[in-house]
Coordinates of C-alpha atoms in Angstrom, one line a residue:
X145 CA 17.3 -3.2 -23.8
X146 CA 16.8 -4.9 -20.3
X147 CA 15.9 -8.5 -19.9
X148 CA 14.0 -9.5 -16.8
X149 CA 14.0 -13.5 -17.3
X150 CA 15.0 -14.4 -13.6
X151 CA 17.3 -11.8 -13.1
X152 CA 17.0 -8.0 -14.5
X153 CA 20.1 -7.1 -16.7
X154 CA 20.9 -4.3 -19.2
X155 CA 21.7 -6.1 -22.3
X156 CA 22.1 -3.1 -24.3
X157 CA 22.5 0.5 -22.7
X158 CA 20.7 3.7 -23.9
X159 CA 22.3 4.7 -27.2
X160 CA 21.4 6.5 -30.4
X161 CA 19.4 4.6 -32.6
X162 CA 22.2 4.5 -35.4
X163 CA 24.5 3.0 -33.3
X164 CA 22.0 0.2 -32.4
X165 CA 22.6 -3.5 -33.3
X166 CA 20.5 -6.2 -32.4
X167 CA 22.0 -8.4 -29.6
X168 CA 21.6 -12.1 -28.7
X169 CA 18.9 -11.9 -26.0
X170 CA 19.7 -14.5 -23.1
X171 CA 17.0 -17.1 -22.3
X172 CA 15.8 -17.6 -18.6
X173 CA 13.1 -19.0 -16.5
X174 CA 10.7 -16.6 -14.7
X175 CA 9.1 -13.1 -15.2
X176 CA 10.9 -10.9 -12.9
X177 CA 8.7 -8.0 -13.7
X178 CA 9.4 -6.2 -10.4
X179 CA 13.4 -6.5 -10.9
X180 CA 12.8 -5.4 -14.5
X181 CA 11.0 -2.3 -13.5
X182 CA 13.3 -1.2 -11.0
X183 CA 16.2 -1.6 -13.6
X184 CA 14.3 0.4 -16.2
X185 CA 13.6 3.4 -13.3
X186 CA 17.2 3.2 -12.6
X187 CA 18.1 3.5 -16.1
X188 CA 16.0 6.5 -16.6
X189 CA 17.4 8.5 -13.5
X190 CA 20.9 7.6 -14.8
X191 CA 20.9 8.0 -18.4
X192 CA 18.0 10.4 -19.5
X193 CA 19.4 13.8 -19.5
X194 CA 17.1 16.5 -17.7
X195 CA 16.4 19.9 -18.8
X196 CA 17.8 22.6 -17.0
X197 CA 17.9 26.5 -17.1
X198 CA 21.2 26.5 -19.3
X199 CA 20.7 23.0 -21.0
X200 CA 18.2 21.3 -23.2
X201 CA 17.5 17.7 -21.7
X202 CA 16.4 14.6 -23.7
X203 CA 12.9 14.0 -24.8
X204 CA 10.7 11.3 -22.7
X205 CA 12.3 8.1 -23.5
X206 CA 10.0 5.4 -25.5
X207 CA 9.6 2.2 -23.8
X208 CA 8.4 -1.0 -25.1
X209 CA 7.5 -3.7 -22.7
X210 CA 7.3 -7.1 -24.0
X211 CA 5.9 -10.1 -21.7
X212 CA 4.6 -13.4 -22.3
X213 CA 3.6 -14.2 -18.8
X214 CA 2.6 -13.1 -15.4
X215 CA 5.1 -11.9 -12.8
X216 CA 6.8 -14.5 -10.9
X217 CA 8.2 -12.1 -8.4
X218 CA 5.9 -9.7 -6.2
X219 CA 5.6 -6.7 -8.3
X220 CA 3.4 -4.7 -6.5
X221 CA 5.7 -2.2 -5.0
X222 CA 7.7 -1.6 -8.4
X223 CA 4.1 -0.9 -10.1
X224 CA 3.3 1.5 -7.2
X225 CA 6.6 3.4 -7.7
X226 CA 6.2 3.3 -11.5
X227 CA 2.7 4.6 -11.6
X228 CA 3.4 7.6 -8.8
X229 CA 6.9 8.6 -10.1
X230 CA 7.7 7.3 -13.5
X231 CA 4.5 7.1 -15.7
X232 CA 4.6 10.6 -16.7
X233 CA 8.6 10.5 -17.4
X234 CA 8.3 8.0 -20.3
X235 CA 6.0 7.1 -23.4
X236 CA 5.3 3.5 -22.5
X237 CA 3.8 0.7 -24.7
X238 CA 2.8 -2.7 -22.9
X239 CA 2.8 -5.8 -25.5
X240 CA 1.2 -9.1 -24.5
X241 CA 2.9 -11.7 -26.6
X242 CA 0.3 -14.4 -26.8
X243 CA -2.9 -14.3 -24.1
X244 CA -1.2 -15.4 -21.1
X245 CA -0.5 -12.1 -19.2
X246 CA -2.6 -10.1 -17.1
X247 CA -3.9 -7.1 -19.2
X248 CA -5.1 -5.0 -16.2
X249 CA -1.8 -5.4 -14.6
X250 CA -0.1 -4.1 -18.0
X251 CA -3.0 -1.4 -18.1
X252 CA -1.6 -0.2 -14.7
X253 CA 1.5 0.5 -16.4
X254 CA 0.9 2.0 -19.8
X255 CA -2.1 3.5 -21.6
X256 CA -1.3 1.7 -24.6
X257 CA -1.8 -2.1 -24.0
X258 CA -1.6 -4.3 -27.2
X259 CA -1.8 -7.9 -27.8
X260 CA 0.6 -9.7 -30.3
X261 CA -0.7 -12.7 -32.0
X262 CA 2.4 -14.7 -32.4
X263 CA 0.9 -17.3 -34.7
X264 CA 3.4 -17.6 -37.6
X265 CA 7.1 -16.7 -38.4
X266 CA 5.8 -14.0 -40.5
X267 CA 4.0 -12.2 -37.8
X268 CA 6.9 -11.8 -36.2
X269 CA 8.6 -10.1 -38.8
X270 CA 5.7 -7.7 -39.3
X271 CA 5.8 -7.1 -35.6
X272 CA 9.3 -6.3 -35.3
X273 CA 9.4 -4.3 -38.2
X274 CA 6.2 -2.2 -36.6
X275 CA 8.2 -1.8 -33.5
X276 CA 11.2 -0.3 -35.7
X277 CA 8.7 1.8 -38.0
X278 CA 7.0 3.1 -34.6
X279 CA 10.1 4.3 -33.0
X280 CA 11.2 6.2 -36.3
X281 CA 7.7 7.8 -36.8
X282 CA 7.8 8.8 -32.9
X283 CA 11.1 10.3 -33.1
X284 CA 10.2 12.1 -36.3
X285 CA 7.2 13.5 -34.7
X286 CA 9.4 14.7 -31.8
X287 CA 12.1 16.4 -33.7
X288 CA 10.0 17.9 -36.6
X289 CA 6.5 18.7 -34.9
X290 CA 8.0 19.2 -31.3
X291 CA 5.0 16.7 -30.0
X292 CA 6.5 14.8 -27.1
X293 CA 4.2 11.7 -27.4
X294 CA 3.7 8.3 -29.2
X295 CA 3.2 8.2 -32.9
X296 CA 2.7 4.3 -33.8
X297 CA 3.0 2.8 -36.8
X298 CA 0.1 0.8 -39.0
X299 CA -0.2 -2.8 -38.6
X300 CA -2.6 -5.5 -39.6
X301 CA -5.0 -6.1 -36.6
X302 CA -4.6 -9.8 -37.0
X303 CA -1.1 -9.4 -35.8
X304 CA -1.4 -6.8 -33.3
X305 CA -4.5 -5.4 -31.7
X306 CA -5.1 -3.0 -29.2
X307 CA -7.0 -4.5 -25.8
X308 CA -9.1 -3.0 -23.0
X309 CA -7.3 -3.8 -19.7
X310 CA -10.4 -3.6 -18.0
X311 CA -12.3 -6.3 -19.9
X312 CA -12.5 -9.7 -18.1
X313 CA -9.9 -12.3 -18.7
X314 CA -10.0 -15.9 -17.9
X315 CA -7.1 -17.7 -16.6
X316 CA -6.3 -21.2 -16.5
X317 CA -5.7 -22.8 -13.2
X318 CA -2.3 -24.7 -13.6
X319 CA -2.5 -26.7 -10.5
X320 CA -5.6 -28.9 -11.9
X321 CA -6.4 -30.5 -15.0
X322 CA -9.5 -32.1 -15.5
X323 CA -10.2 -34.9 -18.2
X324 CA -13.2 -36.6 -19.7
X325 CA -13.7 -40.4 -19.2
X326 CA -16.3 -42.9 -20.2
X327 CA -17.0 -46.0 -18.2
X328 CA -16.2 -49.1 -20.2
X329 CA -19.0 -51.1 -18.6
X330 CA -21.9 -48.5 -18.1
X331 CA -20.8 -46.4 -20.7
X332 CA -21.5 -43.2 -18.7
X333 CA -19.5 -40.1 -19.0
X334 CA -17.4 -39.0 -16.0
X335 CA -15.0 -36.3 -15.0
X336 CA -11.4 -37.2 -13.7
X337 CA -9.8 -34.3 -11.8
X338 CA -5.9 -34.0 -11.3
X339 CA -4.4 -32.0 -8.7
X340 CA -0.6 -31.0 -9.0
X341 CA 1.2 -32.1 -6.0
X342 CA 5.0 -31.5 -4.8
X343 CA 6.6 -34.3 -3.7
X344 CA 8.3 -34.0 -0.3
X345 CA 10.2 -37.0 0.1
X346 CA 14.3 -36.5 0.1
X347 CA 14.8 -39.2 -2.7
X348 CA 11.8 -38.7 -4.6
X349 CA 12.8 -37.3 -8.2
X350 CA 9.3 -36.8 -9.7
X351 CA 6.3 -34.9 -8.6
X352 CA 3.5 -36.7 -10.5
X353 CA 0.1 -35.5 -10.2
X354 CA -2.2 -37.5 -7.9
X355 CA -5.6 -38.5 -8.4
X356 CA -8.0 -36.1 -6.5
X357 CA -11.5 -37.4 -7.5
X358 CA -13.5 -38.6 -10.2
X359 CA -17.5 -38.6 -10.5
X360 CA -19.9 -40.0 -13.0
X361 CA -22.1 -37.4 -15.1
X362 CA -25.7 -38.0 -15.7
X363 CA -26.7 -37.8 -19.2

């Protein structure tokens, strides 16, 4: 288990499922996808036993990528390295927690991109049960049927659904906010657009938005 909120760190090293105990996941700011990918690639090179002429190595690792946002670091080089050197070395499932991620970016990391609709406490329970069941079914298919692939468990589509990474997404611009208003005298509607500004004064503690412009809308 690897966390990549701010800094990437190994929370729980690679181990047998029977030895795994859920750890406390640290909370941090940011989505350092590049650092997380580099750490995963480092662990694959270090921990996965390779097959040789006289030794049977490990099966492809099953990698679940959970993220709830877009990268806050420059992930391009890490993605290119993953795609060219590690995409075929692992079975990867990329899961968007909520709809604020870049599905196309996740599609460059995995052929399986899923959207987790985290609307309730029960949805989280069902989601992590699905993760556990998918690990079990994939492990069984590998050991019993000798199939080195992904065998995901079934789940309610209202909780977890497959998405098309190539489908167009609309992202909000967090640098602006637009509000509806109505003139108290003319009763005409208008828009007020606020732009986020960075306070550059040494003693300034607040970075309040500034009024960018306002205009009347004709009815």
